[in-house]
Coordinates of C-alpha atoms in Angstrom, one line a residue:
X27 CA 4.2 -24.1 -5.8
X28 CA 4.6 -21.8 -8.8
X29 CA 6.8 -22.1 -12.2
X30 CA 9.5 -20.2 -12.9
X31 CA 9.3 -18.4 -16.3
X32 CA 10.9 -20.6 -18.8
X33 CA 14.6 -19.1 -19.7
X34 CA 13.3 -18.3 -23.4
X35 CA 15.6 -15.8 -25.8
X36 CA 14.5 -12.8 -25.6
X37 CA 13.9 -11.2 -29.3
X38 CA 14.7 -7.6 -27.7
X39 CA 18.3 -8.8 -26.4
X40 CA 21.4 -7.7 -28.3
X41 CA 22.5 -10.5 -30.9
X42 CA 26.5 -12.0 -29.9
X43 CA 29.1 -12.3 -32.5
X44 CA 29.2 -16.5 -33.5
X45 CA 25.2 -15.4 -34.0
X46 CA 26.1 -13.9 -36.9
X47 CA 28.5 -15.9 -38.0
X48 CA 26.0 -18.8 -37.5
X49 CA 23.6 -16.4 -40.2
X50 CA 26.6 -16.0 -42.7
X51 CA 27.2 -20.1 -42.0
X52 CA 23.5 -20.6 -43.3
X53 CA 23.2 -17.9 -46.2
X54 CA 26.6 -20.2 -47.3
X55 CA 25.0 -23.5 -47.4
X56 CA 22.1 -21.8 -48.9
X57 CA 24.6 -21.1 -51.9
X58 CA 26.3 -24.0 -51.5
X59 CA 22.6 -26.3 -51.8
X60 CA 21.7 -24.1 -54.6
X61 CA 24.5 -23.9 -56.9
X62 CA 24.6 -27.5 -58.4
X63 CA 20.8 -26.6 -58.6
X64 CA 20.8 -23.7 -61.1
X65 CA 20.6 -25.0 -64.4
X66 CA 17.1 -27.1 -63.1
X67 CA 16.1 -23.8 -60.4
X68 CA 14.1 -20.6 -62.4
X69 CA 15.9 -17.5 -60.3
X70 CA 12.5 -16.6 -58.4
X71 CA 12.5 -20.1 -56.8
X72 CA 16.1 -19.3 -55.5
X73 CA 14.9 -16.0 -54.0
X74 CA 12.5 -18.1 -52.2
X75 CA 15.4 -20.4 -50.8
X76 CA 17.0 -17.5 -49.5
X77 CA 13.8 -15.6 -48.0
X78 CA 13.6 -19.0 -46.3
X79 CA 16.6 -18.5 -44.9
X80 CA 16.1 -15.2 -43.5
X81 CA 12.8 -16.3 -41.6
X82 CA 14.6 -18.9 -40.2
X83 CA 17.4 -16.8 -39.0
X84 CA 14.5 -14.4 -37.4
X85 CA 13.1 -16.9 -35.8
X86 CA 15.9 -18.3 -34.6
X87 CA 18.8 -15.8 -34.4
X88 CA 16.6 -12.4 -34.0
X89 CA 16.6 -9.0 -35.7
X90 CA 20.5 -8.4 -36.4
X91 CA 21.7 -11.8 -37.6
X92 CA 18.4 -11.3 -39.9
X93 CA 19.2 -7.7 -41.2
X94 CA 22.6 -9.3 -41.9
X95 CA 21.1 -12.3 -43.9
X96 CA 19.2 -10.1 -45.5
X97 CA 21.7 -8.1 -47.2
X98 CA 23.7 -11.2 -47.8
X99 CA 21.4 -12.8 -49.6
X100 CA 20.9 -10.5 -52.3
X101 CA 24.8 -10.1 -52.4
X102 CA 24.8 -13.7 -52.8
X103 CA 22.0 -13.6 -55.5
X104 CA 23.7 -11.6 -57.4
X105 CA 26.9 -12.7 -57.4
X106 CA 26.4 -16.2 -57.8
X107 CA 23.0 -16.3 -59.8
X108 CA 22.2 -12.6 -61.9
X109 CA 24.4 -12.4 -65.1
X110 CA 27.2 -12.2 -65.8
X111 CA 27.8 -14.4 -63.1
X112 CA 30.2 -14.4 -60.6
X113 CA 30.7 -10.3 -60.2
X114 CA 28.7 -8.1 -58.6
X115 CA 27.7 -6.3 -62.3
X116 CA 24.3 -6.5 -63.8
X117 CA 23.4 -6.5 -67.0
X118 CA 19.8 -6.2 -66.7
X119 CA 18.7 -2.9 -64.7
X120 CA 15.7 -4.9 -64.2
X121 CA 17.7 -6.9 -61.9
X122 CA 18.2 -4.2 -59.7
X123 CA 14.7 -4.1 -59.3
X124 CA 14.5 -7.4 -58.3
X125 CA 17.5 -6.8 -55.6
X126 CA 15.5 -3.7 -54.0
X127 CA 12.6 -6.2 -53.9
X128 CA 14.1 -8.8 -52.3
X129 CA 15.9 -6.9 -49.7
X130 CA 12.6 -5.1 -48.7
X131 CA 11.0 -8.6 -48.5
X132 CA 13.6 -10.2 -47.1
X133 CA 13.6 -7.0 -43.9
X134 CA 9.4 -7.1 -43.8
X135 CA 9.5 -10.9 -43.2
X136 CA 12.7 -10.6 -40.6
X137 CA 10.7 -8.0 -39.0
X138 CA 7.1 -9.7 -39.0
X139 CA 8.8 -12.9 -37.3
X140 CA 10.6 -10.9 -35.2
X141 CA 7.3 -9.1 -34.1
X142 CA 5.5 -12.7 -34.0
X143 CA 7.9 -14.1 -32.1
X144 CA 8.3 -11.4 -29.4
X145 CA 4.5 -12.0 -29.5
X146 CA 4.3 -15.7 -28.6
X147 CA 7.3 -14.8 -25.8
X148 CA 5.0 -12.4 -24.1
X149 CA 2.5 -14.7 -24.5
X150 CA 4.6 -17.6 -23.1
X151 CA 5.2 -15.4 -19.9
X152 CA 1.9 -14.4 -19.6
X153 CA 0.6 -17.6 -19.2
X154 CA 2.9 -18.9 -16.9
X155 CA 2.4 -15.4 -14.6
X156 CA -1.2 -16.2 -14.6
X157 CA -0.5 -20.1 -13.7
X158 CA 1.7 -18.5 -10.9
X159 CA -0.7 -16.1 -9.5
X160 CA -3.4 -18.7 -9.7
X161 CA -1.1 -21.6 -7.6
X162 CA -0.7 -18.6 -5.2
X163 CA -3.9 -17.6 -4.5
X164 CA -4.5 -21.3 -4.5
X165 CA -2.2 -21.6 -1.5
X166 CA -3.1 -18.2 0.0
X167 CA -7.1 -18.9 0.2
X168 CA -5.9 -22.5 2.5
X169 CA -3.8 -20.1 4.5
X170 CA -4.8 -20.5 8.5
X171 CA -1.4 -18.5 9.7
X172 CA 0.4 -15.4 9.1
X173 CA 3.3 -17.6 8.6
X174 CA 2.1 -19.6 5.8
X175 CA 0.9 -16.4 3.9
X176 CA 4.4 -15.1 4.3
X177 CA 6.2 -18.4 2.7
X178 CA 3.8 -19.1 -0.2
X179 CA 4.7 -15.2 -0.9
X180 CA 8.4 -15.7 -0.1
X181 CA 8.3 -19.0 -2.9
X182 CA 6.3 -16.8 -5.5
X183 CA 8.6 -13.4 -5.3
X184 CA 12.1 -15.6 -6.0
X185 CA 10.7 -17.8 -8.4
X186 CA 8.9 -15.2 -10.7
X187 CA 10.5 -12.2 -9.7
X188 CA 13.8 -13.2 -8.7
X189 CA 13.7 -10.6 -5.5
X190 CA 13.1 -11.2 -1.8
X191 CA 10.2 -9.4 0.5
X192 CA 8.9 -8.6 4.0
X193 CA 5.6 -8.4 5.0
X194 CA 5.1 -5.6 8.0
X195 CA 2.2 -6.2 9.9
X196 CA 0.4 -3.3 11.9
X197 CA 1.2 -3.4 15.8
X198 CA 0.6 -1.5 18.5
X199 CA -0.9 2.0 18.1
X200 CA 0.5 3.2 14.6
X201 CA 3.5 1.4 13.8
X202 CA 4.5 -1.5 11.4
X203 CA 5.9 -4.9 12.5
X204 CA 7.4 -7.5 10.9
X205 CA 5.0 -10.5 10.4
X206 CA 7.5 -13.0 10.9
X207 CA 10.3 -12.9 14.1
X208 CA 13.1 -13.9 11.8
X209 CA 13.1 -10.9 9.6
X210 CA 15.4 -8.2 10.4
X211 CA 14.7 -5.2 10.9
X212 CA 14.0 -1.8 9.1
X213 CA 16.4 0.7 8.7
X214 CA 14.9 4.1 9.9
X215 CA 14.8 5.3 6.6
X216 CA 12.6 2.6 5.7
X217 CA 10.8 2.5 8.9
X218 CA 9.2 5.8 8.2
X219 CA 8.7 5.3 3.9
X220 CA 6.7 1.8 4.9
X221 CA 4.9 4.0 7.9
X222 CA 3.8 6.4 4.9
X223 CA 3.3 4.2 2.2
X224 CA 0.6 2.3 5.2
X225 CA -0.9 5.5 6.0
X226 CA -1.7 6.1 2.1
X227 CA -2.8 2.7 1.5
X228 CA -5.0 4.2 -1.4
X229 CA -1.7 5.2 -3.5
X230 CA 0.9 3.4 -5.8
X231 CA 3.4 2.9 -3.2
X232 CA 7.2 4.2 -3.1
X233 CA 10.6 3.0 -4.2
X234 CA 13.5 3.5 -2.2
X235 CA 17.3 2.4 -3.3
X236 CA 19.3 1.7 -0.4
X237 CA 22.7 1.7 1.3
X238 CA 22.6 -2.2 0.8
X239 CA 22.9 -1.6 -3.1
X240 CA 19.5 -2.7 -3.8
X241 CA 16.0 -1.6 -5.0
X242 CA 13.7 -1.4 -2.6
X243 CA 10.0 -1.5 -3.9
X244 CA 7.0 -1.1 -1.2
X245 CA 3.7 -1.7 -1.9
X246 CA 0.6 -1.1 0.3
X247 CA -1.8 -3.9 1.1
X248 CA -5.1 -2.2 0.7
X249 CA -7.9 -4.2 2.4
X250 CA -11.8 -3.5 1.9
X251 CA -12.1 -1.3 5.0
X252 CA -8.2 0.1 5.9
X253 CA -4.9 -1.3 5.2
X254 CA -3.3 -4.4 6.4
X255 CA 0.3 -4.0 6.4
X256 CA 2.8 -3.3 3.5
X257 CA 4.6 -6.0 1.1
X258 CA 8.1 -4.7 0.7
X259 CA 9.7 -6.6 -2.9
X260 CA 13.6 -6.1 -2.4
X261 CA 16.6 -6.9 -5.9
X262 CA 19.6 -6.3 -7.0
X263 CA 20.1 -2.3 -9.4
X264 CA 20.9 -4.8 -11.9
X265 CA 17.6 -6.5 -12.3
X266 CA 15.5 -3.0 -10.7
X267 CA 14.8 -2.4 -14.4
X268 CA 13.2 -5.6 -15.0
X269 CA 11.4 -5.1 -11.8
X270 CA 10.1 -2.1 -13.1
X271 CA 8.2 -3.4 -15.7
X272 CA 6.5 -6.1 -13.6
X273 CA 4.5 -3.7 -12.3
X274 CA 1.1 -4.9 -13.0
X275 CA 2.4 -8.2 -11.8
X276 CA 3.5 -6.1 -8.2
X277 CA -0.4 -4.7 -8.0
X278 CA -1.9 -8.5 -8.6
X279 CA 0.8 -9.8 -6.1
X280 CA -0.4 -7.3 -3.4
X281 CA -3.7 -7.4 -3.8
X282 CA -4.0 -11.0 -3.3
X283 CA -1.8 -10.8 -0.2
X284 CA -4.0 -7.9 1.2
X285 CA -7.5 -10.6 0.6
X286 CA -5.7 -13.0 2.4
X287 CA -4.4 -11.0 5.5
X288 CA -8.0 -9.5 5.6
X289 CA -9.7 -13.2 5.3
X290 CA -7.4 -14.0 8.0
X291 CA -8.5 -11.1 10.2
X292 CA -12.3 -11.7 9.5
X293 CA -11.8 -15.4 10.5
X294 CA -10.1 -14.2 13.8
X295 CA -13.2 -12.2 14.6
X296 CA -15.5 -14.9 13.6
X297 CA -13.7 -17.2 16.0
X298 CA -13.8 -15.2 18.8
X299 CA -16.8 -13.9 18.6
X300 CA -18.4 -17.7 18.3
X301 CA -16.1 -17.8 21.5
X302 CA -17.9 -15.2 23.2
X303 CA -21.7 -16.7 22.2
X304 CA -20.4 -19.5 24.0
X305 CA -19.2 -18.2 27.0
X306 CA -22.7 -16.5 26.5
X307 CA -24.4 -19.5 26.8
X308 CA -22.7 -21.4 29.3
X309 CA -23.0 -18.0 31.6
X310 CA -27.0 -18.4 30.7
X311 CA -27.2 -21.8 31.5
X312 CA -25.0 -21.2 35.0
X313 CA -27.3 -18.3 35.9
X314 CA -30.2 -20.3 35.0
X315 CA -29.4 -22.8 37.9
X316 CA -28.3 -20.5 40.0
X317 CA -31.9 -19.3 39.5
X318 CA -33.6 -22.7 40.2
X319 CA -31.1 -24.5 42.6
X320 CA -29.6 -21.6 44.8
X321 CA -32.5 -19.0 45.5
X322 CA -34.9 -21.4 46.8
X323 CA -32.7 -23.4 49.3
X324 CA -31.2 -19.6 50.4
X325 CA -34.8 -18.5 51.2
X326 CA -35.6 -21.0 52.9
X327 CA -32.3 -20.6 54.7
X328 CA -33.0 -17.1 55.5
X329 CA -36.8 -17.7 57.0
X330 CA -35.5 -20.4 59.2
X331 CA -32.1 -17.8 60.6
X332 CA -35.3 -15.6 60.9
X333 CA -37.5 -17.8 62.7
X334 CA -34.7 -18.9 65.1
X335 CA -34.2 -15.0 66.1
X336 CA -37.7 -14.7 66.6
X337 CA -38.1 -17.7 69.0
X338 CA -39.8 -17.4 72.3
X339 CA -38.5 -18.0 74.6
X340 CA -35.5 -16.4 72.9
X341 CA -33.0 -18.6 72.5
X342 CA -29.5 -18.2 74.6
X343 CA -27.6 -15.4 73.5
X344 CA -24.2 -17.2 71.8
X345 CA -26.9 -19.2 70.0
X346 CA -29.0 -15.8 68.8
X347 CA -25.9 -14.4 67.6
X348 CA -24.9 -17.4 65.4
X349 CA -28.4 -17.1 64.1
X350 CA -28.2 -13.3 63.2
X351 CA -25.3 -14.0 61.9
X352 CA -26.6 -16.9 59.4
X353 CA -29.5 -14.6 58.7
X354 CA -27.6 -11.8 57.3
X355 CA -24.6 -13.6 55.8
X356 CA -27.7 -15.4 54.0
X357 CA -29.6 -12.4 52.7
X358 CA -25.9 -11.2 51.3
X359 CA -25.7 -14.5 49.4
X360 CA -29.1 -13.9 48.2
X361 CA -28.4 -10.9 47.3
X362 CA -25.1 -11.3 45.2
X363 CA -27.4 -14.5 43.1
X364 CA -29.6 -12.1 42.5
X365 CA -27.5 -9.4 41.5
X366 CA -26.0 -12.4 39.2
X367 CA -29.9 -13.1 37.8
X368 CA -30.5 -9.1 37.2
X369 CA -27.5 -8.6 35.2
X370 CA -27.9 -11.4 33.4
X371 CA -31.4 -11.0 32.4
X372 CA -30.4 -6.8 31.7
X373 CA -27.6 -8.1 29.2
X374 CA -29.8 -10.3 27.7
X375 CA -32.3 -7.5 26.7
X376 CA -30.2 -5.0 26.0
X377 CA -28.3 -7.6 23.5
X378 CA -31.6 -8.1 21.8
X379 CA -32.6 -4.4 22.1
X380 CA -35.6 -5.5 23.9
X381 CA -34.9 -4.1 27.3
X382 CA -38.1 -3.6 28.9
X383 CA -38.7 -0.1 30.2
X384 CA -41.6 1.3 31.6
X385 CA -40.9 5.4 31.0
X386 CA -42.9 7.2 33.5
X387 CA -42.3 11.2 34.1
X388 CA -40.8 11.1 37.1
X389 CA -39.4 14.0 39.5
X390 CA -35.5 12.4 40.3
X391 CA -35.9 14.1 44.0
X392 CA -38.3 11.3 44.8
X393 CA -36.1 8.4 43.5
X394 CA -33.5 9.0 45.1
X395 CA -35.4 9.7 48.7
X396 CA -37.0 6.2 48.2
X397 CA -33.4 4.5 47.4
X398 CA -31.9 5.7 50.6
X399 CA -34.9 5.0 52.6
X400 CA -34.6 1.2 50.9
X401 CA -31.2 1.0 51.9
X402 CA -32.0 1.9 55.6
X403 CA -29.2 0.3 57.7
X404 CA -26.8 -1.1 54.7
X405 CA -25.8 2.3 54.6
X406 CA -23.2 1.6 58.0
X407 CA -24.0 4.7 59.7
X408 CA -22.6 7.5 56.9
X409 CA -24.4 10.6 56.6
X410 CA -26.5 11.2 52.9
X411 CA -26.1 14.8 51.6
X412 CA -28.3 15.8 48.4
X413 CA -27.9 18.5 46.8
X414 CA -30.4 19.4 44.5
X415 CA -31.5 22.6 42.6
X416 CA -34.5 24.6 43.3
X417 CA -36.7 23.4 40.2
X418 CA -35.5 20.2 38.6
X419 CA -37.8 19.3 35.8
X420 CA -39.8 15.9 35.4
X421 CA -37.3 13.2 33.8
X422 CA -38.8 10.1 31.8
X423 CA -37.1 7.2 33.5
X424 CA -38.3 3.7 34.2
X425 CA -38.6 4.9 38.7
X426 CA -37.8 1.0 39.9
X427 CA -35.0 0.6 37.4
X428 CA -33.8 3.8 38.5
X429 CA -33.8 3.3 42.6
X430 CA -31.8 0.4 41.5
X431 CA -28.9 2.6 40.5
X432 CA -29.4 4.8 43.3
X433 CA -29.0 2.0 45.3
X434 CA -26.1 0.8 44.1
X435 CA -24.2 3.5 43.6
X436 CA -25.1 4.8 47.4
X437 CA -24.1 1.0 48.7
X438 CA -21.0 1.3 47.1
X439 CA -19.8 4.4 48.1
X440 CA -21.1 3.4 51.7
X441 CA -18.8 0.4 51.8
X442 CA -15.4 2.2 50.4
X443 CA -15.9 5.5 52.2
X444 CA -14.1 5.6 55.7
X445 CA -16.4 5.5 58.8
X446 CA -18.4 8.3 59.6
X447 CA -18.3 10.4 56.4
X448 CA -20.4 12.0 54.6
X449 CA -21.8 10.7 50.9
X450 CA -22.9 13.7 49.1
X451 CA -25.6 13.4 46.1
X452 CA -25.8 16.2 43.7
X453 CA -28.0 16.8 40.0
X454 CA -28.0 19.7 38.0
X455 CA -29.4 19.7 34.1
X456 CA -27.5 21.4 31.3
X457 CA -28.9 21.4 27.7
X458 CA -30.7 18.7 26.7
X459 CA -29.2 16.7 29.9
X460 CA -29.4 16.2 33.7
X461 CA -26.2 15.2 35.3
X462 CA -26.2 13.4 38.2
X463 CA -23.1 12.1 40.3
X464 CA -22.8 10.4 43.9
X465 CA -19.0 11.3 45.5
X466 CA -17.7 9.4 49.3
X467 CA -14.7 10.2 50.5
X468 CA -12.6 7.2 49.8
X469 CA -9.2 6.1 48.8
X470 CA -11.2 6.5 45.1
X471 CA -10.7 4.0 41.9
X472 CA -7.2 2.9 41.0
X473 CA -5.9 5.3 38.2
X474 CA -5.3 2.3 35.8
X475 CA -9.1 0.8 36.4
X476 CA -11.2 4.2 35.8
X477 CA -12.5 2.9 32.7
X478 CA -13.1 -0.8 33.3
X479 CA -14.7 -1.0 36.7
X480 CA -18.0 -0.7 35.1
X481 CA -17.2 -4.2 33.1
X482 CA -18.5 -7.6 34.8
X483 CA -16.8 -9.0 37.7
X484 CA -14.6 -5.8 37.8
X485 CA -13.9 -4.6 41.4
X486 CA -11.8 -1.5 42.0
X487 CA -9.5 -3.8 45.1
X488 CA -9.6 -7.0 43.8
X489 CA -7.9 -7.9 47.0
X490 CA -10.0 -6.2 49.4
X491 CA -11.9 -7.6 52.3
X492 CA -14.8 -5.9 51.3
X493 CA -17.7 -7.6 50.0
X494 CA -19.3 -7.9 46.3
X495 CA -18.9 -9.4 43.3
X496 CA -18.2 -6.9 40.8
X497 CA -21.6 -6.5 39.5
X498 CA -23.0 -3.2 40.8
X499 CA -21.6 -0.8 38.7
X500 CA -22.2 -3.1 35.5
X501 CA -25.9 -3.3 36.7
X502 CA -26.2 0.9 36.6
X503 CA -24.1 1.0 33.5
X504 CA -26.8 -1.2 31.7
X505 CA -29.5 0.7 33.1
X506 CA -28.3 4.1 32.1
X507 CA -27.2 3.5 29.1
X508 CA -30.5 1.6 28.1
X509 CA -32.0 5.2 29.6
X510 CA -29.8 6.7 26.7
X511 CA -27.6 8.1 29.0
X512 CA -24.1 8.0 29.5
X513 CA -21.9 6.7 33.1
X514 CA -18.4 7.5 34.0
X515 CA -15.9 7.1 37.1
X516 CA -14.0 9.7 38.3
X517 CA -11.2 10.6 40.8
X518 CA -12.1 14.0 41.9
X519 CA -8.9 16.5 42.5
X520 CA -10.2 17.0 46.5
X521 CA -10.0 13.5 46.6
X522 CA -12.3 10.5 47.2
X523 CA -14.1 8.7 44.3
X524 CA -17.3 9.9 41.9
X525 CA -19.5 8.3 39.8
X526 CA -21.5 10.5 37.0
X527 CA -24.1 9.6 35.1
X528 CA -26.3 11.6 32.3
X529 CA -29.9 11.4 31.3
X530 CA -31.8 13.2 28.2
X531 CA -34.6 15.6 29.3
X532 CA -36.8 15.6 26.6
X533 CA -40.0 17.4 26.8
X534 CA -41.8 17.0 30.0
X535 CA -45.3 17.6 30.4
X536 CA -47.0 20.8 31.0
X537 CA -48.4 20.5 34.8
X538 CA -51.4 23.1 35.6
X539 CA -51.1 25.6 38.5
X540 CA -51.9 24.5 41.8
X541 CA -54.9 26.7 42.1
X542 CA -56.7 24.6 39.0
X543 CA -56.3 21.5 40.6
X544 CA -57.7 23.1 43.8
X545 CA -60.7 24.2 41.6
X546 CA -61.5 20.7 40.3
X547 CA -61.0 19.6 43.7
X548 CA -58.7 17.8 43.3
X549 CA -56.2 17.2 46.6
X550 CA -52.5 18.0 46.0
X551 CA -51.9 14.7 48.1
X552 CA -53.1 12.1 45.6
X553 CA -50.7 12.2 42.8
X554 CA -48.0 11.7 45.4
X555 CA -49.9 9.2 46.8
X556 CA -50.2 7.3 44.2
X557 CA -47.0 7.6 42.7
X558 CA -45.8 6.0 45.7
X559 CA -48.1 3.1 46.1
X560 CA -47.0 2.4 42.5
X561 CA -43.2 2.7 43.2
X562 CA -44.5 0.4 46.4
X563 CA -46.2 -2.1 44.6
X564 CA -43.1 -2.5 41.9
X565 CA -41.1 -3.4 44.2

């Protein structure tokens, strides 16, 4: 996957001892080479042999065994080459000149090789850290799994870095996982520094040296919108100090891991929301044939149960009850398909934030008087209490969307509330607002289903014997929200189970005084009148 950094000697090490005794070796058989040599050899060419040697010994040695070949060679000049030869005296002070030039030569050329050749080293690394880092985010940008992220960073952390890591993952709520089952886990000391260093995501990370004598470094994984988990690099005290100084190498490392987790997260969303266009269509395309194939056949099923009731001479009675009975258990069927059609054709517009609304100023006392006289006998007998205040102002509501809510709310409470009780109705505005609810005096919701029996195919008693399909409540959420309003269930403390919904006021209409419409002549009956031929014909 990645190259490990090529065991090169470092020019910044600490020379050993048979390195300098390999530079006096070669200052030797410099002599040695250049002694038969020195009747044919001018003394400046011999210089240049030994400077020779030096750079050699730089290169090869580093800076001590080249300081030492430094000074050696000018000993070595002068004893063997500057008269009188063969002592250390000089007869020509110039001489000494040329030893004091030599030995600076010979230490700026040790020095410049050095410096080159700590150069081409970091150079050397460089390149292979960058080969690394690419092969990495080669293998990261193919990763489908958690898993595989986790080994190609694994691979790259011991062979660059010579260290181990864990990924922690968020989990539930605000704490950190490990990404992988195998890796053990945190001490609490750590558990809370990797809990910090995710909360900060923005910062530099922490350091921590454990009880396990090693360096721990944590670095956050900071994604484009929040963070993704934090990569913990763990080594030995020995080699924390070379750790130290990877740290642009740490930041690169992290980064590329955070990409990845993040790609991997956007990919999972992708997928499932793909999922859901698909469940999306296979629901339309269900719905659709539930449309064409199932409401034609159960009309015509009802109007023939209707027909057979209806029969004169009436049929016997064991056979008018098994009609009834058809009748009504068809108009139930037809009306759970086309509770099915409504919702789906409600989601559908509210989706495409094209749900049709026709916004009419409405007074809410009149909607709800024409849903419970719709309801009529579904209502089994309980009691309809409204309580309404004195003057409640016009509300802009679409009326037949409306009475639909009204409806099912009432029908619902009707079928959970126990025989004979009342279902009261109440609606009172605060600012900006009109809060209305509808309470029974039920067993109420299940504690752990108060905020998902609004959802689709959510009943409060899955189990129960009473009739539906889930889709009432969804149907008023859709509504009321689309109204801009908001819907909740609650469990009231006296018991029994309520269901709240809000509208915005706005800013009705001014309506004249009675006495001007008397004076136009205009009868108080007709706006009433026709407000419910309208409401009639909608219907």
């Amino acid at each position: 996957m990645s190259t490990p950094i090529s065991p090169l000697t470092s020019p910044a090490r600490h020379a050993t001892w048979p390195e300098y005794l390999l530079a006096i070796a070669a200052c030797g058989l410099t002599t040695a080479i250049t002694i038969p040599l020195h009747d044919w050899l001018e003394p400046v060419n011999t210089v240049m042999l030994f400077l020779l040697t030096v750079v050699l010994i730089a290169t090869r040695l580093g800076r001590g065994p080249a300081v030492l070949a430094s000074f050696l060679s000018v000993g070595l000049f002068d004893f063997f080459y500057v008269p009188p030869r063969w002592s250390f005296a000089v007869s020509d002070a110039q001489y000494l000149l040329t030893f004091a030039v030599m030995l600076v030569v010979a230490l700026v050329i040790s020095q410049l090789t050095i410096s080159l050749r700590l150069r081409a080293h970091e150079a050397q690394q460089a390149a292979q850290r960058s080969d690394a880092l690419y092969s990495l985010a080669s293998h990261l940008a193919g990763a489908l799994e958690v898993e595989q992220v986790c080994d190609a960073t694994q691979h790259f952390t011991q062979n660059q870095l010579h260290s181990s890591m864990r990924l922690m993952l968020p989990g539930h709520g605000d704490e950190l996982a490990p990404a992988l089952p195998t890796q053990a886990p945190l001490s609490t000391t750590m558990a809370l520094m990797a809990l910090a260093v995710y909360r900060d995501y923005k910062g530099h990370g922490a350091q921590h040296a454990g009880d396990d004598e090693q360096l721990h470094v944590l670095l956050p994984l900071a994604g484009s919108t929040r963070a993704r988990g934090v990569l913990i690099i763990s080594t030995s005290h020995a080699k924390a100090q070379q750790l130290d100084t990877q740290r642009t190498l740490l930041d690169a490392l992290a980064s590329l891991v955070a990409t990845s987790l993040e790609r991997l997260h956007f990919v999972n969303v992708a997928h499932q929301t793909q999922l859901e266009m698909n469940d999306e269509r296979l629901r339309g395309s269900i719905l659709s044939a539930l449309s064409h194939d199932i409401r034609t056949p159960l009309t015509s099923l009802f109007g023939l149960a209707d027909t057979l009731t209806l029969m004169q001479p009436p049929l016997p009675a064991p056979a008018q009850d098994m009609a009834s009975a058809i009748r009504d258990q068809a108009m139930r069927l037809h009306s759970m398909v086309s509770n099915l059609l409504d919702m789906a054709r409600l989601q559908s517009g509210q989706q495409a934030g094209q749900l049709p609304l026709r916004l009419e100023w409405q007074p809410i006392e009149e909607v709800i008087g024409a849903s419970i006289q719709l309801l009529g006998h579904s209502l089994h007998g309980h009691r309809i209490t409204v309580q309404l205040p004195d003057k409640l102002p016009l509300i802009a509501i679409d009326a037949v969307l409306m009475e639909r809510v009204f409806g099912n709310l009432l029908e619902n409470a009707s079928k959970y509330a126990p025989p004979g009780t009342d279902i009261h109705v109440q609606a009172q505005t605060s600012p900006g607002q009109m809060q209305i609810s509808v309470r029974n005096a039920g067993a109420g919701f299940p504690a752990d289903k108060l905020s998902h029996v609004f959802e689709v195919f959510e009943r409060g008693q899955p189990e129960s014997t009473i009739p539906g399909v889930g889709l009432g409540l969804s149907i008023c959420r859709v509504i009321v929200e689309a109204h801009g309003g908001h819907i909740e269930a609650l469990n009231p403390p006296e018991g029994g189970a309520e269901v709240c919904f809000t509208l915005p006021l706005g800013t009705p209409p001014t309506i004249e005084p009675e006495q001007d419409l008397e004076a136009d002549g205009g009868p108080d009956a007709a706006p009433d009148a026709t407000l419910d031929t309208d409401l009639e014909a909608r219907r």
